[in-house]
Coordinates of C-alpha atoms and ligand atoms in Angstrom, one line a residue:
X1 CA -99.1 -66.2 -12.8
X2 CA -96.7 -63.5 -11.5
X3 CA -94.8 -65.1 -8.7
X4 CA -94.6 -62.1 -6.5
X5 CA -98.3 -61.4 -6.9
X6 CA -99.2 -64.9 -6.0
X7 CA -97.0 -64.9 -3.0
X8 CA -98.3 -61.5 -1.9
X9 CA -101.9 -62.6 -2.3
X10 CA -101.5 -65.9 -0.7
X11 CA -99.3 -65.3 2.2
X12 CA -98.4 -61.8 2.9
X13 CA -100.7 -59.5 4.7
X14 CA -98.0 -57.3 6.0
X15 CA -95.9 -56.8 2.9
X16 CA -94.8 -53.3 1.9
X17 CA -92.9 -52.3 -1.2
X18 CA -89.1 -52.0 -0.9
X19 CA -88.1 -48.5 -0.3
X20 CA -85.6 -48.6 -3.1
X21 CA -88.2 -49.4 -5.6
X22 CA -89.5 -51.9 -7.8
X23 CA -88.0 -55.3 -7.4
X24 CA -89.7 -56.9 -4.4
X25 CA -91.3 -56.9 -1.1
X26 CA -90.2 -56.7 2.5
X27 CA -91.8 -58.9 5.0
X28 CA -91.8 -58.5 8.7
X29 CA -92.7 -62.0 9.7
X30 CA -91.1 -63.9 12.5
X31 CA -88.7 -66.7 11.4
X32 CA -91.1 -69.3 12.6
X33 CA -94.0 -67.8 10.6
X34 CA -91.8 -67.2 7.6
X35 CA -90.1 -70.5 6.9
X36 CA -93.2 -72.6 6.4
X37 CA -94.9 -69.8 4.6
X38 CA -92.3 -69.3 1.9
X39 CA -91.3 -72.9 1.5
X40 CA -94.8 -74.1 1.3
X41 CA -95.5 -71.5 -1.3
X42 CA -92.5 -72.5 -3.4
X43 CA -93.2 -76.2 -3.0
X44 CA -96.8 -75.8 -3.9
X45 CA -95.8 -74.4 -7.4
X46 CA -96.1 -77.0 -10.1
X47 CA -92.6 -78.3 -10.9
X48 CA -92.7 -76.5 -14.3
X49 CA -93.4 -73.1 -12.9
X50 CA -90.9 -73.3 -10.0
X51 CA -88.4 -70.5 -10.3
X52 CA -85.5 -72.0 -12.2
X53 CA -82.9 -70.0 -10.3
X54 CA -83.0 -69.0 -6.7
X55 CA -80.0 -67.6 -4.9
X56 CA -80.0 -66.7 -1.3
X57 CA -77.6 -64.3 0.1
X58 CA -77.4 -62.5 3.4
X59 CA -75.9 -59.8 5.4
X60 CA -76.3 -58.7 9.0
X61 CA -77.7 -55.3 9.3
X62 CA -78.9 -55.0 12.9
X63 CA -78.0 -58.6 13.4
X64 CA -80.7 -60.0 11.1
X65 CA -80.1 -62.0 8.1
X66 CA -81.5 -60.5 4.9
X67 CA -82.4 -63.2 2.4
X68 CA -82.7 -62.3 -1.2
X69 CA -84.5 -64.6 -3.5
X70 CA -84.1 -64.2 -7.2
X71 CA -86.6 -65.6 -9.5
X72 CA -85.7 -65.7 -13.1
X73 CA -88.4 -66.4 -15.8
X74 CA -88.5 -69.9 -17.0
X75 CA -91.1 -69.6 -19.7
X76 CA -92.3 -66.7 -21.8
X77 CA -95.4 -66.4 -19.7
X78 CA -93.1 -65.7 -16.8
X79 CA -91.2 -62.9 -18.5
X80 CA -93.0 -60.3 -16.5
X81 CA -91.5 -62.0 -13.5
X82 CA -88.0 -60.9 -14.5
X83 CA -86.1 -60.7 -11.4
X84 CA -87.8 -60.4 -8.0
X85 CA -85.9 -59.7 -4.9
X86 CA -87.4 -60.5 -1.6
X87 CA -85.9 -59.1 1.5
X88 CA -86.7 -60.9 4.7
X89 CA -85.8 -58.9 7.6
X90 CA -86.4 -61.1 10.5
X91 CA -84.7 -64.3 9.5
X92 CA -82.4 -66.3 11.6
X93 CA -79.5 -68.4 10.4
X94 CA -81.0 -71.8 11.4
X95 CA -84.2 -71.0 9.7
X96 CA -82.2 -69.9 6.7
X97 CA -80.4 -73.3 6.5
X98 CA -83.6 -75.2 7.2
X99 CA -85.4 -73.3 4.4
X100 CA -82.6 -74.1 1.9
X101 CA -82.8 -77.8 2.9
X102 CA -86.5 -77.9 2.6
X103 CA -86.1 -76.4 -0.9
X104 CA -83.6 -79.1 -1.8
X105 CA -80.7 -76.7 -1.9
X106 CA -77.3 -77.3 -0.4
X107 CA -77.2 -75.7 3.1
X108 CA -74.7 -73.1 1.9
X109 CA -75.6 -70.4 -0.5
X110 CA -73.4 -70.5 -3.6
X111 CA -72.0 -67.1 -2.9
X112 CA -71.2 -66.4 0.7
X113 CA -69.7 -63.1 1.8
X114 CA -65.9 -63.3 2.2
X115 CA -64.6 -63.9 5.7
X116 CA -64.4 -60.8 7.7
X117 CA -60.8 -60.1 8.6
X118 CA -60.4 -58.3 11.9
X119 CA -57.4 -56.6 13.2
X120 CA -56.4 -55.8 16.8
X121 CA -58.6 -52.8 16.7
X122 CA -61.6 -55.1 16.4
X123 CA -61.1 -56.7 19.8
X124 CA -64.2 -56.2 21.9
X125 CA -62.1 -54.3 24.3
X126 CA -61.5 -51.6 21.7
X127 CA -65.0 -51.6 20.3
X128 CA -66.4 -51.2 23.8
X129 CA -65.0 -47.7 23.9
X130 CA -67.6 -46.6 21.3
X131 CA -71.1 -45.6 22.1
X132 CA -73.0 -48.2 20.0
X133 CA -72.4 -51.8 19.5
X134 CA -71.7 -52.8 15.9
X135 CA -74.3 -54.8 14.1
X136 CA -72.0 -57.8 14.1
X137 CA -72.8 -58.3 17.8
X138 CA -76.5 -57.7 17.7
X139 CA -78.5 -61.0 18.3
X140 CA -81.7 -61.9 16.4
X141 CA -84.6 -61.0 18.7
X142 CA -85.3 -64.6 19.7
X143 CA -81.7 -65.1 21.0
X144 CA -81.5 -62.0 23.1
X145 CA -80.9 -62.6 26.8
X146 CA -83.5 -61.4 29.2
X147 CA -82.0 -60.3 32.4
X148 CA -83.6 -62.6 34.8
X149 CA -84.6 -60.8 38.0
X150 CA -86.9 -63.3 39.5
X151 CA -84.7 -66.3 39.8
X152 CA -82.1 -66.6 42.5
X153 CA -78.8 -68.3 42.2
X154 CA -79.2 -69.5 45.7
X155 CA -81.1 -72.4 44.1
X156 CA -77.9 -73.7 42.6
X157 CA -76.5 -76.1 45.3
X158 CA -73.4 -75.1 47.2
X159 CA -71.3 -78.1 48.2
X160 CA -68.9 -77.7 51.1
X161 CA -66.1 -80.0 50.1
X162 CA -64.5 -79.9 53.5
X163 CA -67.2 -82.3 54.5
X164 CA -65.7 -85.0 52.2
X165 CA -63.0 -85.7 54.7
X166 CA -65.2 -86.3 57.8
X167 CA -68.3 -87.9 58.9
X168 CA -70.4 -85.8 56.6
X169 CA -68.9 -87.4 53.6
X170 CA -72.0 -89.3 52.5
X171 CA -74.2 -86.2 52.9
X172 CA -71.8 -84.1 50.8
X173 CA -71.6 -86.8 48.1
X174 CA -75.4 -87.1 48.1
X175 CA -75.7 -83.3 47.6
X176 CA -73.3 -83.4 44.7
X177 CA -75.2 -86.3 43.1
X178 CA -78.5 -84.5 43.4
X179 CA -76.9 -81.3 42.0
X180 CA -75.5 -83.2 39.0
X181 CA -78.9 -84.9 38.4
X182 CA -81.0 -81.8 38.8
X183 CA -78.7 -79.0 37.5
X184 CA -75.6 -80.4 35.9
X185 CA -74.0 -77.5 37.9
X186 CA -73.0 -76.8 41.5
X187 CA -70.7 -74.5 43.4
X188 CA -68.0 -75.7 45.7
X189 CA -66.5 -74.0 48.7
X190 CA -63.6 -75.3 50.9
X191 CA -62.5 -77.0 47.7
X192 CA -58.9 -77.2 48.7
X193 CA -57.5 -74.9 46.1
X194 CA -54.7 -72.9 47.7
X195 CA -56.0 -69.4 48.3
X196 CA -52.6 -67.9 47.8
X197 CA -52.5 -69.4 44.4
X198 CA -55.9 -68.0 43.6
X199 CA -54.8 -64.6 44.8
X200 CA -51.6 -64.7 42.8
X201 CA -53.5 -65.8 39.6
X202 CA -56.1 -63.0 40.1
X203 CA -53.4 -60.4 40.4
X204 CA -51.4 -61.7 37.4
X205 CA -54.6 -61.9 35.2
X206 CA -55.5 -58.3 36.1
X207 CA -52.0 -57.2 35.3
X208 CA -52.0 -59.1 32.1
X209 CA -55.3 -57.4 31.0
X210 CA -53.7 -54.0 31.5
X211 CA -50.7 -54.8 29.2
X212 CA -50.5 -53.3 25.7
X213 CA -51.9 -55.7 23.1
X214 CA -48.5 -56.6 21.6
X215 CA -47.5 -57.9 25.0
X216 CA -50.8 -59.7 25.6
X217 CA -50.6 -61.4 22.2
X218 CA -46.9 -61.7 21.4
X219 CA -47.6 -64.0 18.4
X220 CA -50.4 -61.7 17.1
X221 CA -54.1 -62.1 17.7
X222 CA -55.1 -65.7 17.9
X223 CA -55.7 -67.3 14.5
X224 CA -58.5 -69.7 13.9
X225 CA -60.5 -71.6 16.4
X226 CA -57.9 -74.3 17.1
X227 CA -55.0 -72.1 18.1
X228 CA -53.9 -70.8 21.4
X229 CA -53.4 -67.1 22.5
X230 CA -55.2 -63.9 22.9
X231 CA -58.2 -63.3 20.6
X232 CA -61.8 -62.4 20.2
X233 CA -65.1 -64.1 19.5
X234 CA -66.3 -65.7 16.4
X235 CA -69.6 -65.4 14.6
X236 CA -71.8 -68.1 16.1
X237 CA -73.5 -70.2 13.6
X238 CA -76.8 -70.4 15.5
X239 CA -77.2 -66.6 15.9
X240 CA -75.0 -65.1 13.2
X241 CA -73.7 -62.7 15.9
X242 CA -70.3 -62.4 17.7
X243 CA -69.9 -62.9 21.4
X244 CA -69.1 -59.7 23.3
X245 CA -65.9 -61.1 24.7
X246 CA -62.2 -61.4 24.2
X247 CA -60.2 -64.2 25.7
X248 CA -56.9 -65.8 26.3
X249 CA -57.0 -69.5 25.5
X250 CA -54.1 -71.8 26.5
X251 CA -53.5 -75.5 26.6
X252 CA -51.8 -76.2 29.9
X253 CA -51.7 -80.1 30.1
X254 CA -49.9 -82.1 28.9
X255 CA -47.1 -79.6 29.6
X256 CA -45.5 -80.4 26.3
X257 CA -48.4 -78.7 24.6
X258 CA -47.8 -75.3 26.2
X259 CA -47.4 -72.9 23.3
X260 CA -45.2 -70.4 25.0
X261 CA -44.9 -68.3 21.9
X262 CA -48.5 -67.2 22.4
X263 CA -48.0 -66.5 26.1
X264 CA -46.8 -63.1 27.3
X265 CA -43.1 -63.2 28.1
X266 CA -43.5 -62.5 31.8
X267 CA -42.1 -64.9 34.3
X268 CA -44.6 -64.2 37.0
X269 CA -47.6 -64.7 34.7
X270 CA -46.2 -68.0 33.5
X271 CA -45.5 -69.0 37.0
X272 CA -49.1 -68.1 38.1
X273 CA -50.6 -70.1 35.2
X274 CA -48.5 -73.1 36.0
X275 CA -49.4 -73.1 39.7
X276 CA -53.0 -72.3 39.1
X277 CA -53.6 -74.9 36.4
X278 CA -52.0 -77.6 38.6
X279 CA -54.5 -76.7 41.3
X280 CA -57.3 -77.0 38.7
X281 CA -56.1 -80.4 37.6
X282 CA -56.1 -81.6 41.2
X283 CA -59.6 -80.2 41.8
X284 CA -61.0 -81.7 38.6
X285 CA -59.5 -85.1 39.4
X286 CA -61.0 -85.0 42.9
X287 CA -64.4 -84.1 41.5
X288 CA -64.3 -86.8 38.9
X289 CA -63.6 -89.3 41.8
X290 CA -66.7 -88.0 43.6
X291 CA -68.8 -88.2 40.5
X292 CA -67.6 -91.8 39.8
X293 CA -68.4 -92.9 43.4
X294 CA -71.8 -91.2 43.0
X295 CA -72.4 -93.2 39.9
X296 CA -71.7 -96.4 41.8
X297 CA -68.3 -96.9 40.1
X298 CA -64.7 -97.2 41.2
X299 CA -63.2 -93.8 42.1
X300 CA -61.0 -93.7 39.0
X301 CA -63.7 -94.9 36.6
X302 CA -64.4 -91.5 34.9
X303 CA -60.8 -90.5 34.8
X304 CA -60.0 -93.8 33.0
X305 CA -63.0 -93.3 30.7
X306 CA -61.7 -89.9 29.6
X307 CA -58.1 -90.8 29.2
X308 CA -55.2 -88.4 29.2
X309 CA -56.1 -84.9 30.4
X310 CA -55.7 -82.1 27.8
X311 CA -56.4 -79.2 30.0
X312 CA -57.4 -75.9 28.4
X313 CA -57.5 -72.7 30.3
X314 CA -59.8 -69.8 29.1
X315 CA -59.5 -66.4 30.6
X316 CA -62.7 -64.7 29.5
X317 CA -62.6 -60.9 29.4
X318 CA -66.0 -59.3 28.9
X319 CA -65.7 -55.5 28.5
X320 CA -68.7 -53.3 29.5
X321 CA -71.3 -53.4 26.8
X322 CA -73.3 -50.3 25.8
X323 CA -76.4 -52.3 25.0
X324 CA -76.3 -55.5 26.9
X325 CA -79.9 -56.4 26.1
X326 CA -79.2 -57.2 22.5
X327 CA -75.8 -58.9 22.8
X328 CA -74.4 -61.8 24.8
X329 CA -70.9 -62.3 26.3
X330 CA -70.8 -66.1 25.7
X331 CA -73.7 -67.5 23.8
X332 CA -75.5 -70.5 25.1
X333 CA -73.4 -73.7 24.9
X334 CA -72.3 -76.8 26.7
X335 CA -68.7 -77.4 27.5
X336 CA -67.0 -80.1 25.5
X337 CA -64.8 -82.0 27.9
X338 CA -65.2 -83.8 31.3
X339 CA -65.8 -81.2 33.9
X340 CA -65.3 -77.5 34.0
X341 CA -64.1 -75.5 37.0
X342 CA -65.1 -71.8 36.6
X343 CA -64.0 -68.9 38.7
X344 CA -65.9 -65.6 38.4
X345 CA -63.2 -63.2 39.5
X346 CA -65.1 -60.2 40.9
X347 CA -68.5 -59.4 42.1
X348 CA -69.9 -59.0 38.6
X349 CA -72.9 -61.2 37.7
X350 CA -72.9 -62.8 34.3
X351 CA -73.2 -66.6 34.2
X352 CA -76.6 -68.1 33.7
X353 CA -77.6 -71.7 33.7
X354 CA -80.6 -73.2 31.8
X355 CA -83.0 -75.3 33.9
X356 CA -86.4 -76.4 32.7
X357 CA -86.4 -73.7 30.0
X358 CA -85.4 -70.9 32.4
X359 CA -82.2 -69.1 32.8
X360 CA -80.8 -68.9 36.4
X361 CA -78.1 -66.4 37.2
X362 CA -75.2 -67.7 39.3
X363 CA -74.0 -64.9 41.6
X364 CA -70.3 -65.0 42.2
X365 CA -69.6 -66.3 45.7
X366 CA -66.1 -65.1 46.8
X367 CA -63.6 -67.9 46.5
X368 CA -66.1 -70.5 45.2
X369 CA -65.8 -72.5 42.0
X370 CA -68.7 -73.2 39.7
X371 CA -68.5 -76.8 38.6
X372 CA -70.3 -78.2 35.6
X373 CA -70.7 -81.6 34.0
X374 CA -69.5 -81.3 30.4
X375 CA -70.3 -83.4 27.3
X376 CA -67.8 -86.2 27.7
X377 CA -69.0 -87.0 31.3
X378 CA -72.5 -87.0 29.8
X379 CA -71.4 -89.7 27.4
X380 CA -69.3 -91.7 29.9
X381 CA -72.2 -91.7 32.4
X382 CA -74.5 -92.8 29.6
X383 CA -76.6 -89.7 30.0
X384 CA -77.2 -90.1 33.7
X385 CA -75.4 -86.8 34.2
X386 CA -76.2 -84.2 31.6
X387 CA -74.1 -81.4 30.2
X388 CA -76.2 -78.4 30.7
X389 CA -76.4 -75.2 28.5
X390 CA -75.2 -72.0 30.0
X391 CA -74.2 -68.6 28.8
X392 CA -72.7 -65.3 30.1
X393 CA -74.5 -62.0 29.8
X394 CA -72.8 -58.6 29.9
X395 CA -73.5 -55.3 31.5
X396 CA -73.0 -51.7 30.7
X397 CA -71.0 -50.7 33.7
X398 CA -68.3 -53.1 34.6
X399 CA -66.0 -55.4 32.8
X400 CA -66.2 -59.0 33.9
X401 CA -63.5 -61.7 34.1
X402 CA -64.0 -65.4 34.5
X403 CA -61.5 -68.2 34.3
X404 CA -62.6 -71.6 33.0
X405 CA -60.4 -74.7 33.4
X406 CA -61.6 -77.3 31.0
X407 CA -60.9 -81.0 31.6
X408 CA -60.5 -81.6 27.8
X409 CA -59.3 -84.8 26.2
X410 CA -56.8 -86.1 23.7
X411 CA -58.4 -85.5 20.2
X412 CA -58.2 -89.3 19.5
X413 CA -59.8 -90.3 22.8
X414 CA -63.0 -92.2 22.2
X415 CA -65.4 -91.9 25.0
X416 CA -68.0 -94.7 25.5
X417 CA -70.6 -95.1 28.1
X418 CA -69.1 -97.0 31.0
X419 CA -70.4 -100.6 30.8
X420 CA -71.8 -100.7 34.3
X421 CA -74.1 -97.8 33.4
X422 CA -75.6 -99.6 30.4
X423 CA -78.7 -101.7 31.0
X424 CA -81.7 -102.8 29.0
X425 CA -83.6 -99.9 30.5
X426 CA -80.7 -97.6 29.7
X427 CA -79.2 -98.7 26.4
X428 CA -75.8 -97.3 25.5
X429 CA -75.7 -93.8 24.0
X430 CA -73.3 -93.4 21.0
X431 CA -69.6 -93.2 21.5
X432 CA -67.8 -90.0 20.6
X433 CA -64.3 -89.3 19.4
X434 CA -63.3 -86.1 21.3
X435 CA -61.5 -84.5 18.3
X436 CA -64.6 -84.8 16.2
X437 CA -66.8 -83.4 18.9
X438 CA -64.5 -80.5 19.5
X439 CA -64.2 -79.7 15.8
X440 CA -67.9 -79.5 15.4
X441 CA -67.9 -75.9 16.5
X442 CA -65.1 -75.0 14.2
X443 CA -66.7 -76.8 11.2
X444 CA -70.0 -75.1 11.9
X445 CA -68.2 -71.8 12.0
X446 CA -66.5 -72.6 8.7
X447 CA -69.8 -73.7 7.1
X448 CA -71.2 -70.3 7.8
X449 CA -68.1 -69.0 6.0
X450 CA -67.7 -66.0 8.3
X451 CA -64.9 -66.3 10.7
X452 CA -64.2 -63.2 12.6
X453 CA -60.5 -63.7 12.9
X454 CA -59.2 -65.5 9.9
Ligands
AKG1 O1 -67.9 -66.4 31.9 C1 -68.7 -67.3 32.3 O2 -69.3 -67.2 33.3 C2 -69.0 -68.5 31.4 C3 -67.9 -68.9 30.5 C4 -68.1 -70.2 29.8 O3 -69.1 -70.8 30.0 C5 -67.1 -70.8 29.0 O4 -66.0 -70.1 28.8 O5 -67.2 -71.9 28.6
FE2_2 FE1 -68.9 -72.8 29.3

């Protein structure tokens, strides 16, 4: 039987001929409809008549993956089959991999497109000057952010840390505990970070972002996921799209790991970074103490469980986006380390937190920090505290800047659930080597074979 006819008859009510002619069909099925449909068709064929060669390739017009399936004739009776090309226009990358796995193929297609090499001109900041957003940023429909108008960020607890020093201490700790359990996120005010250092940092960051690119990135645009410096987003394996953000990533502790070659050669900027990151270190350590106490542990329990601090600072720069409903600034993720202290610099909304399947915006509160539990505290707390997914959406009018200070770990640090938090009712979750965990993202990006900056 002619494969394409069988497929058409059995499964495709919406097929239309390819506009370029003769070779195949185009479907407009959703990924969830599609994957079971095609794979069950292929698997239902008797072994002998399964197409002997099937190659899948893809490209990203409009952010979708097109999958081409080539069937070559196996037997003379199949000669009429020749070569059939099926173009699947709504097909997401995870569905693509899962289809390949279901068909017994390696997750990677044999021939992947070569890595896309970008130059300075491809930073989002430059692209944002255009009227349209390039296809590389367009998310598959199911990943597009809805701008949530109904949820209020007031629901995310605000913890006044000034109360920790006085008679309200128990109340403040209890609020933090509740926030960690229910949200994995909270905001802090009166957090003790020197306001003059915050102001200095803000001014230096704004000045930095107005510098010409060769001064912002003296060592060139950041290379690869593991290096420091100024750069731009990668293709995300789960969406196939790039984030609409550029960023400056730097390791700040231990101090010996500061890669000054990638920092702009400006005394005041370096000074601001040093002062600011020291404040962030102190804040994170204080928070880890509170979280430890709230878990019924000694104040230094989480700090000891995480080991030496490898602090990373990420200055996120989200230029205005001509079509924010189809792109995202930072795609949904959890943070890798212990805790994150995030500062949204201006009055531009962007951060959203996932709770019970809904995205809640976190409106910037002047001078406040947004604190979130990250993956390694989830492990150390044996899952009592969870590292919650969040993302940043973009807008057409204003650029947005946020600064995240990550309490990251030595790559060899092995984080285990703290023994006091393990019980027969709550058996130990698996231990994690931080370096392996952090490399997961990079490896996944490599697997896809399509790094943005090579
Ligand atoms: O910009 C934001 O609000 C969020 C950024 C973020 O989550 C991150 O950099 O890990
Ligand atoms: Fe994050």
